Short mmCIF file of C-alpha atoms in Angstrom, two decimals:
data_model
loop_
_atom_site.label_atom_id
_atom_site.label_comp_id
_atom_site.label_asym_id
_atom_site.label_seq_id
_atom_site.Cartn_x
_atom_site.Cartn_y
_atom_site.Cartn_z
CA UNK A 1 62.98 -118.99 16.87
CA UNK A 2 65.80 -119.73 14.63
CA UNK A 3 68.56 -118.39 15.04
CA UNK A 4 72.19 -117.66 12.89
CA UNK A 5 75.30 -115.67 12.18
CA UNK A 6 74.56 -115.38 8.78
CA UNK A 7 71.54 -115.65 6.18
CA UNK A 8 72.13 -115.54 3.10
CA UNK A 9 69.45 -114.32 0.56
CA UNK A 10 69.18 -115.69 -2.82
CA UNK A 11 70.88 -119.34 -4.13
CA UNK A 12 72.32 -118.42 -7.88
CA UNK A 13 75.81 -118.52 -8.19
CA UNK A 14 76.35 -115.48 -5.54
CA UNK A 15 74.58 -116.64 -2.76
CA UNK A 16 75.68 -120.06 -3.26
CA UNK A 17 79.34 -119.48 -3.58
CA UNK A 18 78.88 -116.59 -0.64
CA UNK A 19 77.42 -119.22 1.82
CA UNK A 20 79.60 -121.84 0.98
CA UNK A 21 82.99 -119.59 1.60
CA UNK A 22 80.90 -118.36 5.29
CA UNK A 23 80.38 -121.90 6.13
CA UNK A 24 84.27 -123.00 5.29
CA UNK A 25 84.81 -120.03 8.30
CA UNK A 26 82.74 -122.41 10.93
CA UNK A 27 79.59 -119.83 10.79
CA UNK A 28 75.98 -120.62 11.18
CA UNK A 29 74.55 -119.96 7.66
CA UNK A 30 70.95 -120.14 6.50
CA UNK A 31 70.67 -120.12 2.52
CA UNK A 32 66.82 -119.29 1.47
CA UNK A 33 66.09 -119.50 -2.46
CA UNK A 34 62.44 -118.93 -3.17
CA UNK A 35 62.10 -121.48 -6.16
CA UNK A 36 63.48 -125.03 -5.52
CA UNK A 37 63.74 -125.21 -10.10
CA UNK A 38 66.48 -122.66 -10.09
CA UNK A 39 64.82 -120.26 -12.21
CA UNK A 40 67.28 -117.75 -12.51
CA UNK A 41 69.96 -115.76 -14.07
CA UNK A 42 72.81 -118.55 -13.05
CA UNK A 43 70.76 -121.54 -14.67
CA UNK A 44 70.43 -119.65 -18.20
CA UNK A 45 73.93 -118.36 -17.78
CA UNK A 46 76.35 -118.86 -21.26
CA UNK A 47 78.93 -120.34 -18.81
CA UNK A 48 81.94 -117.76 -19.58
CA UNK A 49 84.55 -116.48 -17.17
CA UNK A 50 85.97 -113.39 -19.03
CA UNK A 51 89.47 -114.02 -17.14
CA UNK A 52 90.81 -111.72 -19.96
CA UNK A 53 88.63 -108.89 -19.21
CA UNK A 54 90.45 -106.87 -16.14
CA UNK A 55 91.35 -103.24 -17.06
CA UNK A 56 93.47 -102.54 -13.44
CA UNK A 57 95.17 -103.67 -11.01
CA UNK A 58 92.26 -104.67 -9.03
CA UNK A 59 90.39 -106.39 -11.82
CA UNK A 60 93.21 -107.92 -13.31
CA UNK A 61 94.31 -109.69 -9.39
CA UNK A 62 90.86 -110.72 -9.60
CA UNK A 63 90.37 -112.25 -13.11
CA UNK A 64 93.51 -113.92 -11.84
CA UNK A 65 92.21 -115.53 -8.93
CA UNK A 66 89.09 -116.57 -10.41
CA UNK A 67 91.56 -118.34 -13.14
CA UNK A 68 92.91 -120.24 -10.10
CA UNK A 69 89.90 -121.12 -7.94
CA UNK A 70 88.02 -122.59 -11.28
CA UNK A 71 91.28 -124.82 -11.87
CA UNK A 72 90.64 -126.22 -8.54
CA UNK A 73 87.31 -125.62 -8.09
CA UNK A 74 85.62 -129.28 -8.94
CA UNK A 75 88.26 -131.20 -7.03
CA UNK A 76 88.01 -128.31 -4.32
CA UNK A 77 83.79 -129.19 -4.12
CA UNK A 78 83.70 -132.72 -4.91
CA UNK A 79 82.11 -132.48 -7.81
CA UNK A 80 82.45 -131.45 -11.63
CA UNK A 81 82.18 -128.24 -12.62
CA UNK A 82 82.53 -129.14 -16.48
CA UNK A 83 85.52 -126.22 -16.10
CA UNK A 84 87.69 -125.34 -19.52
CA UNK A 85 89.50 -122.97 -21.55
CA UNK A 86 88.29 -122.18 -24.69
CA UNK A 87 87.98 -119.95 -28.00
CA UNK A 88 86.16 -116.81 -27.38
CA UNK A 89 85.19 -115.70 -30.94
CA UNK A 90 83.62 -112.26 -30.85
CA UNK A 91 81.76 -111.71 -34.25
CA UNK A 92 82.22 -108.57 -35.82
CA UNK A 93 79.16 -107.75 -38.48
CA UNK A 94 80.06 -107.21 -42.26
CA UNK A 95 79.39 -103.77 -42.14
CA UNK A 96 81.89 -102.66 -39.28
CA UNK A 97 85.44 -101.82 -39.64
CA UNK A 98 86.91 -104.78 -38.12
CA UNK A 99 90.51 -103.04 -36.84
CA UNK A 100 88.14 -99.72 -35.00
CA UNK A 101 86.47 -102.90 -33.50
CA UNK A 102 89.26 -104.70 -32.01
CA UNK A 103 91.04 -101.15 -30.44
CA UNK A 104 87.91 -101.13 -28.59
CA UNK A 105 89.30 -104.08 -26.66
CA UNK A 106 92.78 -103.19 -26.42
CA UNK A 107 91.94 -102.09 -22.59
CA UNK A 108 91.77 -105.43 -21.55
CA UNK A 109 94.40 -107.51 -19.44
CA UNK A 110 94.24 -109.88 -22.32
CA UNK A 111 94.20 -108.15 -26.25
CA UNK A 112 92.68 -110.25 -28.79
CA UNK A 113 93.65 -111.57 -32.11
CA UNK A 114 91.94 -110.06 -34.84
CA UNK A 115 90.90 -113.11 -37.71
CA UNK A 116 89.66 -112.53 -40.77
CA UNK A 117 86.38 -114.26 -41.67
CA UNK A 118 88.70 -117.08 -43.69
CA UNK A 119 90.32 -117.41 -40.70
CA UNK A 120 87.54 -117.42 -38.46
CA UNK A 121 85.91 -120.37 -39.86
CA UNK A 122 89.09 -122.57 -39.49
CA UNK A 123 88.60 -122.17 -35.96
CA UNK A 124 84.27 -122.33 -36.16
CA UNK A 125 83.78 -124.05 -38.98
CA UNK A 126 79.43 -122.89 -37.88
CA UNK A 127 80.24 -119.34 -38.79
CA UNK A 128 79.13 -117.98 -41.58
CA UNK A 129 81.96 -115.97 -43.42
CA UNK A 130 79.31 -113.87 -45.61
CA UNK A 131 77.99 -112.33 -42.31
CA UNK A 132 81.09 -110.67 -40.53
CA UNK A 133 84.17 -109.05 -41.36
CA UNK A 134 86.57 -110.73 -39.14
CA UNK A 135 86.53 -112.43 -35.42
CA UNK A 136 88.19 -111.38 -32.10
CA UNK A 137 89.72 -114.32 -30.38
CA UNK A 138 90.15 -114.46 -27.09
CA UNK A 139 90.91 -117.25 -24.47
CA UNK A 140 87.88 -117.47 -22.68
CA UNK A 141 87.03 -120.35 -19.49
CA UNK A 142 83.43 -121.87 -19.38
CA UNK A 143 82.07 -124.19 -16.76
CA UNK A 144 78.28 -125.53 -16.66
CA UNK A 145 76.98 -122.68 -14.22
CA UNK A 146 74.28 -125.39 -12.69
CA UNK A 147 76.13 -127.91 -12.03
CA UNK A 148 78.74 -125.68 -10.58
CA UNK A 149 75.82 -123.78 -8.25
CA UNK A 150 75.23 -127.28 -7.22
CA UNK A 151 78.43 -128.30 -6.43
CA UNK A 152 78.81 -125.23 -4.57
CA UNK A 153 75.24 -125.88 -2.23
CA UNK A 154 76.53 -129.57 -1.94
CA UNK A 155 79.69 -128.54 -0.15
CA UNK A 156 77.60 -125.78 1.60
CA UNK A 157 75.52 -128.30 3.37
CA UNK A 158 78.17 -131.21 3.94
CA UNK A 159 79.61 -127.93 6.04
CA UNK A 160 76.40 -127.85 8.24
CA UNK A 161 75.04 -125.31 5.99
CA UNK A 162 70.92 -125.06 6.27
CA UNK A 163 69.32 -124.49 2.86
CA UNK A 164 65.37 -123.80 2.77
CA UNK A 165 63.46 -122.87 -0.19
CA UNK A 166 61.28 -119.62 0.95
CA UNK A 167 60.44 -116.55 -0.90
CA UNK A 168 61.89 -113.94 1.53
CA UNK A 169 59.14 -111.60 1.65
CA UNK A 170 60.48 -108.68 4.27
CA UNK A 171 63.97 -107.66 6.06
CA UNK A 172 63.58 -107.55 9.63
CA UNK A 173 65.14 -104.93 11.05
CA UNK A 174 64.76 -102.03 14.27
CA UNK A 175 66.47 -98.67 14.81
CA UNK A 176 68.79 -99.33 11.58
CA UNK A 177 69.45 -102.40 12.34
CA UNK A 178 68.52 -105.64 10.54
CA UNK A 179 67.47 -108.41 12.77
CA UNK A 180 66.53 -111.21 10.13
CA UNK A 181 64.19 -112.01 7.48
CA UNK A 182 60.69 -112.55 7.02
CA UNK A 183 59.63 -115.57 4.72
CA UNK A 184 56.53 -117.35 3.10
CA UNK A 185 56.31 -119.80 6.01
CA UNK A 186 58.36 -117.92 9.53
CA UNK A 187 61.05 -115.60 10.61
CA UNK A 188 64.58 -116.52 10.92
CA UNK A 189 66.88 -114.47 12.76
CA UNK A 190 70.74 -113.36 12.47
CA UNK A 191 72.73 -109.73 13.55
CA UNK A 192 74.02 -110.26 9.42
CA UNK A 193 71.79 -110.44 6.31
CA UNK A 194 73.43 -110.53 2.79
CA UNK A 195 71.15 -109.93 -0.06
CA UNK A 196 72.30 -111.72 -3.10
CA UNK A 197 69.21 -111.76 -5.11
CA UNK A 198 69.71 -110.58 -8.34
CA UNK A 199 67.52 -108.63 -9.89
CA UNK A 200 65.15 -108.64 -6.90
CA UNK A 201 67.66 -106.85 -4.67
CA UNK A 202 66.38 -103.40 -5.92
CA UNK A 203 62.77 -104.43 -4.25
CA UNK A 204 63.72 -106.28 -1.06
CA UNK A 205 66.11 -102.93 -0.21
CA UNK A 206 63.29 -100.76 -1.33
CA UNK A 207 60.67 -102.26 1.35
CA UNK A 208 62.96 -100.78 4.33
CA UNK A 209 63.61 -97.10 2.31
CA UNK A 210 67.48 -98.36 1.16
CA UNK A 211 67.48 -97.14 -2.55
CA UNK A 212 70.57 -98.80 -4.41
CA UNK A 213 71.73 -98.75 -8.29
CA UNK A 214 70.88 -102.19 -8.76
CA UNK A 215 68.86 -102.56 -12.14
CA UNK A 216 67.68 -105.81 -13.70
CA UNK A 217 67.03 -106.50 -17.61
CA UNK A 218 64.70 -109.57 -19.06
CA UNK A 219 66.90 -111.40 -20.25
CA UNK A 220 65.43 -114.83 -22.91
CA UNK A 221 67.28 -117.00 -24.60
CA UNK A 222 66.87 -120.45 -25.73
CA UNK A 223 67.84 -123.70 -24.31
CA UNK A 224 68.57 -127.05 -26.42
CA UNK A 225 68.90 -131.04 -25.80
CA UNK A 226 71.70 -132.75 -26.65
CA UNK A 227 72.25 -132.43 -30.70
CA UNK A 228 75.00 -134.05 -32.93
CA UNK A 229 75.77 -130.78 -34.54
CA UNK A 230 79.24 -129.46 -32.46
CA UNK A 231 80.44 -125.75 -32.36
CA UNK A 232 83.98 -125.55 -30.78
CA UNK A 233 84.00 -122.03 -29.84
CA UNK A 234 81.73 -119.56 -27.34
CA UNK A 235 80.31 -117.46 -30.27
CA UNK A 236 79.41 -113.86 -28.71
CA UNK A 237 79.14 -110.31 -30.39
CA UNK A 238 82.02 -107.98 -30.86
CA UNK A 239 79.44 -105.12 -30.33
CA UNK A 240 78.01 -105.63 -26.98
CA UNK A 241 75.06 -103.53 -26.99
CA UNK A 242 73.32 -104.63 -23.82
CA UNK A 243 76.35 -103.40 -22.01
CA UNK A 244 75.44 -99.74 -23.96
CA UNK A 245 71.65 -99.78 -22.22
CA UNK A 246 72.60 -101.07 -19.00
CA UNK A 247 74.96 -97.63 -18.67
CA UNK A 248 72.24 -95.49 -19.69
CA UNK A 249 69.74 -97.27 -17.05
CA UNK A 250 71.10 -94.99 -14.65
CA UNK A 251 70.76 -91.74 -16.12
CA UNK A 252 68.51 -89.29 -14.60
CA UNK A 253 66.10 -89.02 -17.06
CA UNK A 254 65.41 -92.90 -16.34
CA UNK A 255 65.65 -93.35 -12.49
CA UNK A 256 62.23 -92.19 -12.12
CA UNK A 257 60.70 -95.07 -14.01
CA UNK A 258 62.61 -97.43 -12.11
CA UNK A 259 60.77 -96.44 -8.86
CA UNK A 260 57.24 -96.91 -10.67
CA UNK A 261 56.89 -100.31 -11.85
CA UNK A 262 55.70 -100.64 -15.07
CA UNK A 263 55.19 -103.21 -18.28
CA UNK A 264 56.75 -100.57 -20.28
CA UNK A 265 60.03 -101.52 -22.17
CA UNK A 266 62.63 -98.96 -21.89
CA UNK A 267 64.94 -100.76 -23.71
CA UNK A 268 65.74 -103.82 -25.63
CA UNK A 269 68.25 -105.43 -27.87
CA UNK A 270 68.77 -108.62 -29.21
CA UNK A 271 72.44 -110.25 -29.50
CA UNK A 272 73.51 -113.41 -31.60
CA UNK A 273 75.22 -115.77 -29.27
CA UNK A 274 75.96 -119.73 -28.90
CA UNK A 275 77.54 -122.12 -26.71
CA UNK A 276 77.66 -125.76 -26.38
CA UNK A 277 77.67 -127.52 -23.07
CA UNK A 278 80.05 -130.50 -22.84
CA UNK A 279 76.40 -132.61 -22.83
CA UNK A 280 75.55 -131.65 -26.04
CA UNK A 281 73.38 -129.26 -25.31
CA UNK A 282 73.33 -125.53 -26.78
CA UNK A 283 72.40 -121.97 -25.39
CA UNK A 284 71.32 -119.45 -27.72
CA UNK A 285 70.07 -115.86 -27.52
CA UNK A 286 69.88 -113.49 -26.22
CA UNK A 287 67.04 -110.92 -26.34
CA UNK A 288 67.86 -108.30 -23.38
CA UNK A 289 65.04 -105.88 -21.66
CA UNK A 290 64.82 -103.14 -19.97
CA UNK A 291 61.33 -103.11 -17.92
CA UNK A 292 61.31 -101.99 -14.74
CA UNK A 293 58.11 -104.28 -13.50
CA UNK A 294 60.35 -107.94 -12.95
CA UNK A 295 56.95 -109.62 -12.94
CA UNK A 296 56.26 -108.24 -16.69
CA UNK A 297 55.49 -110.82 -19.27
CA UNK A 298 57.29 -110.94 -22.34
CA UNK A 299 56.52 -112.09 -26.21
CA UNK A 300 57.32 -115.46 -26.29
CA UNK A 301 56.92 -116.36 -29.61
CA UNK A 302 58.23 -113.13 -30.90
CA UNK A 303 61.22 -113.31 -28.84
CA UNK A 304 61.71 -116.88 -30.04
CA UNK A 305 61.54 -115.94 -33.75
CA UNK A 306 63.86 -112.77 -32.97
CA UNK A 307 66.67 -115.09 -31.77
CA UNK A 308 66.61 -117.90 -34.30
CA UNK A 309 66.69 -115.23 -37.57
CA UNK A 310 69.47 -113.85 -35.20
CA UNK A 311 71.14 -116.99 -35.15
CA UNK A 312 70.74 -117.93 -38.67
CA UNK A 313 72.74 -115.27 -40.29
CA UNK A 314 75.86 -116.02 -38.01
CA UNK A 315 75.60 -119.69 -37.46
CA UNK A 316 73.03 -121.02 -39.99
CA UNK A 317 73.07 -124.62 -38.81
CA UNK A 318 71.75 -123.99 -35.40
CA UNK A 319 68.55 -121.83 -36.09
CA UNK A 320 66.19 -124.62 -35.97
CA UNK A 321 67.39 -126.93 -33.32
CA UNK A 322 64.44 -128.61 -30.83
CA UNK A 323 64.68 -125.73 -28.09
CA UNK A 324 62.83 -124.11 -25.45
CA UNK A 325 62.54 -120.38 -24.94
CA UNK A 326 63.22 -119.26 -21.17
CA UNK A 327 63.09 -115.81 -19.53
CA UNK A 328 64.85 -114.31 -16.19
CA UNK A 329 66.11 -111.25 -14.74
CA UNK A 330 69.68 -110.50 -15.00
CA UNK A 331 70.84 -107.87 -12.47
CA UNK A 332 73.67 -105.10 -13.02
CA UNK A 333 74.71 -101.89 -11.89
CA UNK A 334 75.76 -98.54 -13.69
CA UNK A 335 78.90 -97.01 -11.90
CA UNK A 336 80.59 -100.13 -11.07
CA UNK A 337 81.28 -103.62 -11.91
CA UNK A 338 79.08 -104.49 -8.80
CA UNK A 339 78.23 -103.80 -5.31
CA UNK A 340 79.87 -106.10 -2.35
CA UNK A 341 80.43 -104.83 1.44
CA UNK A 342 78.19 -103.35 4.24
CA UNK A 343 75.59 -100.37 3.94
CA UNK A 344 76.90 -98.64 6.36
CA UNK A 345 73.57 -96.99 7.24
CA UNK A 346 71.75 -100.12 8.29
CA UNK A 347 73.83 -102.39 10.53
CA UNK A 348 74.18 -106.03 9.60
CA UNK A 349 73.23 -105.47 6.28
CA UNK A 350 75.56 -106.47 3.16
CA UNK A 351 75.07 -106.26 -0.90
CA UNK A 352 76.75 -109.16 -2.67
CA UNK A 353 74.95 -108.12 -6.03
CA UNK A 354 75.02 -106.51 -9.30
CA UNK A 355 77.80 -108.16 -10.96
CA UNK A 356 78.36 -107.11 -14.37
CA UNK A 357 80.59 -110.41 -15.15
CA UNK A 358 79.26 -112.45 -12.46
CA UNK A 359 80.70 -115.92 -13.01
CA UNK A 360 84.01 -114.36 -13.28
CA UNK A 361 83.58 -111.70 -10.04
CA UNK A 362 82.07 -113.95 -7.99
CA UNK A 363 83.88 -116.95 -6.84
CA UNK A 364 86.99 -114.79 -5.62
CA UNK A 365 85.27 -111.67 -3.92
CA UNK A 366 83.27 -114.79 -2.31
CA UNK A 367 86.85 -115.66 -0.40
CA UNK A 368 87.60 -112.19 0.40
CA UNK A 369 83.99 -111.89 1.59
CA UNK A 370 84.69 -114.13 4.26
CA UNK A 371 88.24 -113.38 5.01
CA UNK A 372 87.05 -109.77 5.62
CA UNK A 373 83.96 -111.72 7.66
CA UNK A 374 86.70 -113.71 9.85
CA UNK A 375 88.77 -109.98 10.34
CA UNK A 376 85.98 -108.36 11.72
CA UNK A 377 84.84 -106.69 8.84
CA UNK A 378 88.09 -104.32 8.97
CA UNK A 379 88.58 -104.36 5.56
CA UNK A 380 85.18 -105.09 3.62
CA UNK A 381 84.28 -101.98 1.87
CA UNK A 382 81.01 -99.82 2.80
CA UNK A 383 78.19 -99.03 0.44
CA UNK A 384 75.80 -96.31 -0.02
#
């Protein structure tokens, strides 16, 4: 029997970041990722921490401390995080009022400058000037998500962390309370389970009758080599349209599906984005969809084609660059920009999940995760 004060499910950028900041507290902590390649939402991540993005005081403090622990960050971990500011440019399409664009963003900490295509292309020379009507710039910070989930398990385990790749197949729990997990190979037990596992959360909670507004899309994009070609911006949409189906997810009409698995595509949308990696390489994509089965298979080819005729009316010179397509779930929630703290119903159990901005949220409610761990849990907030 093994036994600790904390396990930890799921190693993306959550869990990893969530055990690391438990172990820096002197606490037993058991990691458990169920695929040793990373196949996830963290290693197909663009990279971006919207610091700019906070529309309160409580999103703005935290925007500001992620700003700060990033700046730190690789020297904090021992190893490089590829961390730095950059040019967000937010495309607007040629057929959109450019100005009714940009007062869509003038809730944010940070407002944006609005560019005119001419003026857009001095800062991305890539973009095509025919296809939009004008940019939002915004200062954006990027890191390479991998090697910063690595850096993070790295530090994790020079802590005395314990990291195991098993699928976590059941929580463990009597009278309401959880007791451990269940994997693939044994049992491991601990009076404190976190689930941080994406868009699986929805199905481990289900098993033991906890039903939480954690939703998942299919989310493909494509992934490069290094190639000579260099884009000096994060090139996203002005029009975020995935953001417009994950808030309908939640609507009545829809929760039903959601507790019937099926192959069935609720929704789907396709947005024309690209950043390089400080290797060379690019991400591109992305196709987003709503199916409510996370082991549904998706149109590979299709999807493929989809993004590069995407791609090649915004930045022509990257639609045919050697890439592979790749596929994961990305999780999110509807009423809020994600769920972290206790379920008060089921004791020793805790939601780090959801996050709509995760590379951003993460990092700092990671800290306050475990100062709220080291007070006793006096101030973590309840769910559910």
């Amino acid at each position: 029997m093994q036994n600790f004060d904390w396990i930890v499910v799921g190693a993306g950028i959550t869990g990893s970041a969530l055990s690391y900041e438990l172990a820096k507290k002197g606490l037993k902590v058991l990691l458990l990722e169920k695929d040793p390649t990373y196949d996830n939402a963290t290693r197909y991540s663009y990279g971006g921490v919207a610091y700019w993005s906070g529309t309160d005081d409580d999103s703005i403090q935290l925007c500001q401390e992620s700003r700060e622990i990033y700046h730190n960050l690789s020297e904090e971990l021992g190893e490089n995080t590829d961390f730095r500011e950059l040019d967000l440019m937010l495309t607007i399409p040629v057929d959109n009022n450019p100005q009714s664009i940009a007062e869509n963003y003038q809730k944010f900490f940070i407002k944006p400058q609005l560019l005119t295509p001419d003026q857009s292309v001095e800062i991305e020379p890539l973009l095509n000037p025919d296809a939009i009507s004008g940019c939002l710039k915004l200062p954006h910070g990027h890191i390479h998500p991998q090697k910063t989930n690595n850096a993070y398990q790295q530090a994790f385990l020079r802590l005395g962390g314990t990291l195991n790749y098993e699928e976590v197949t059941q929580l463990l729990s009597k009278n309401k309370t959880v007791t451990g997990v269940k994997t693939n190979k044994q049992e491991y037990y601990s009076k404190n389970v976190v689930i941080c596992a994406g868009g699986l959360t929805r199905y481990l909670l289900k098993h033991i009758g906890i039903n939480v507004n954690i939703y998942f899309t299919h989310s493909q994009l494509i992934l490069t080599p290094k190639v000579d070609i260099e884009l000096k911006s994060l090139v996203m949409p002005g029009i975020l349209n995935r953001l417009n189906i994950e808030e309908k997810s939640g609507d009545s009409e829809l929760k039903s599906l959601w507790d019937n698995s099926s192959d069935q595509i609720i929704s789907d949308v396709m947005e024309t984005g690209a950043i390089q990696f400080l290797d060379g390489s690019f991400c591109l994509g992305q196709i987003s969809q709503i199916i409510s089965n996370p082991l549904a298979k998706n149109d590979q080819i299709l999807a493929e084609k989809t993004i590069r005729e995407g791609v090649s009316k915004i930045l022509p010179e990257l639609e045919n660059l050697p890439g592979k397509l790749h596929h994961c779930l990305v999780a999110f929630c509807t009423d809020s920009n994600f769920l972290v703290g206790k379920i008060d119903n089921f004791e020793g159990l805790h939601l780090f999940s959801g996050f709509t901005s995760t590379l951003m949220y993460a990092p700092p409610l990671a800290r306050r995760f475990a100062d709220w761990v080291a007070e006793d849990n006096k101030e973590m907030p309840s769910l559910l």
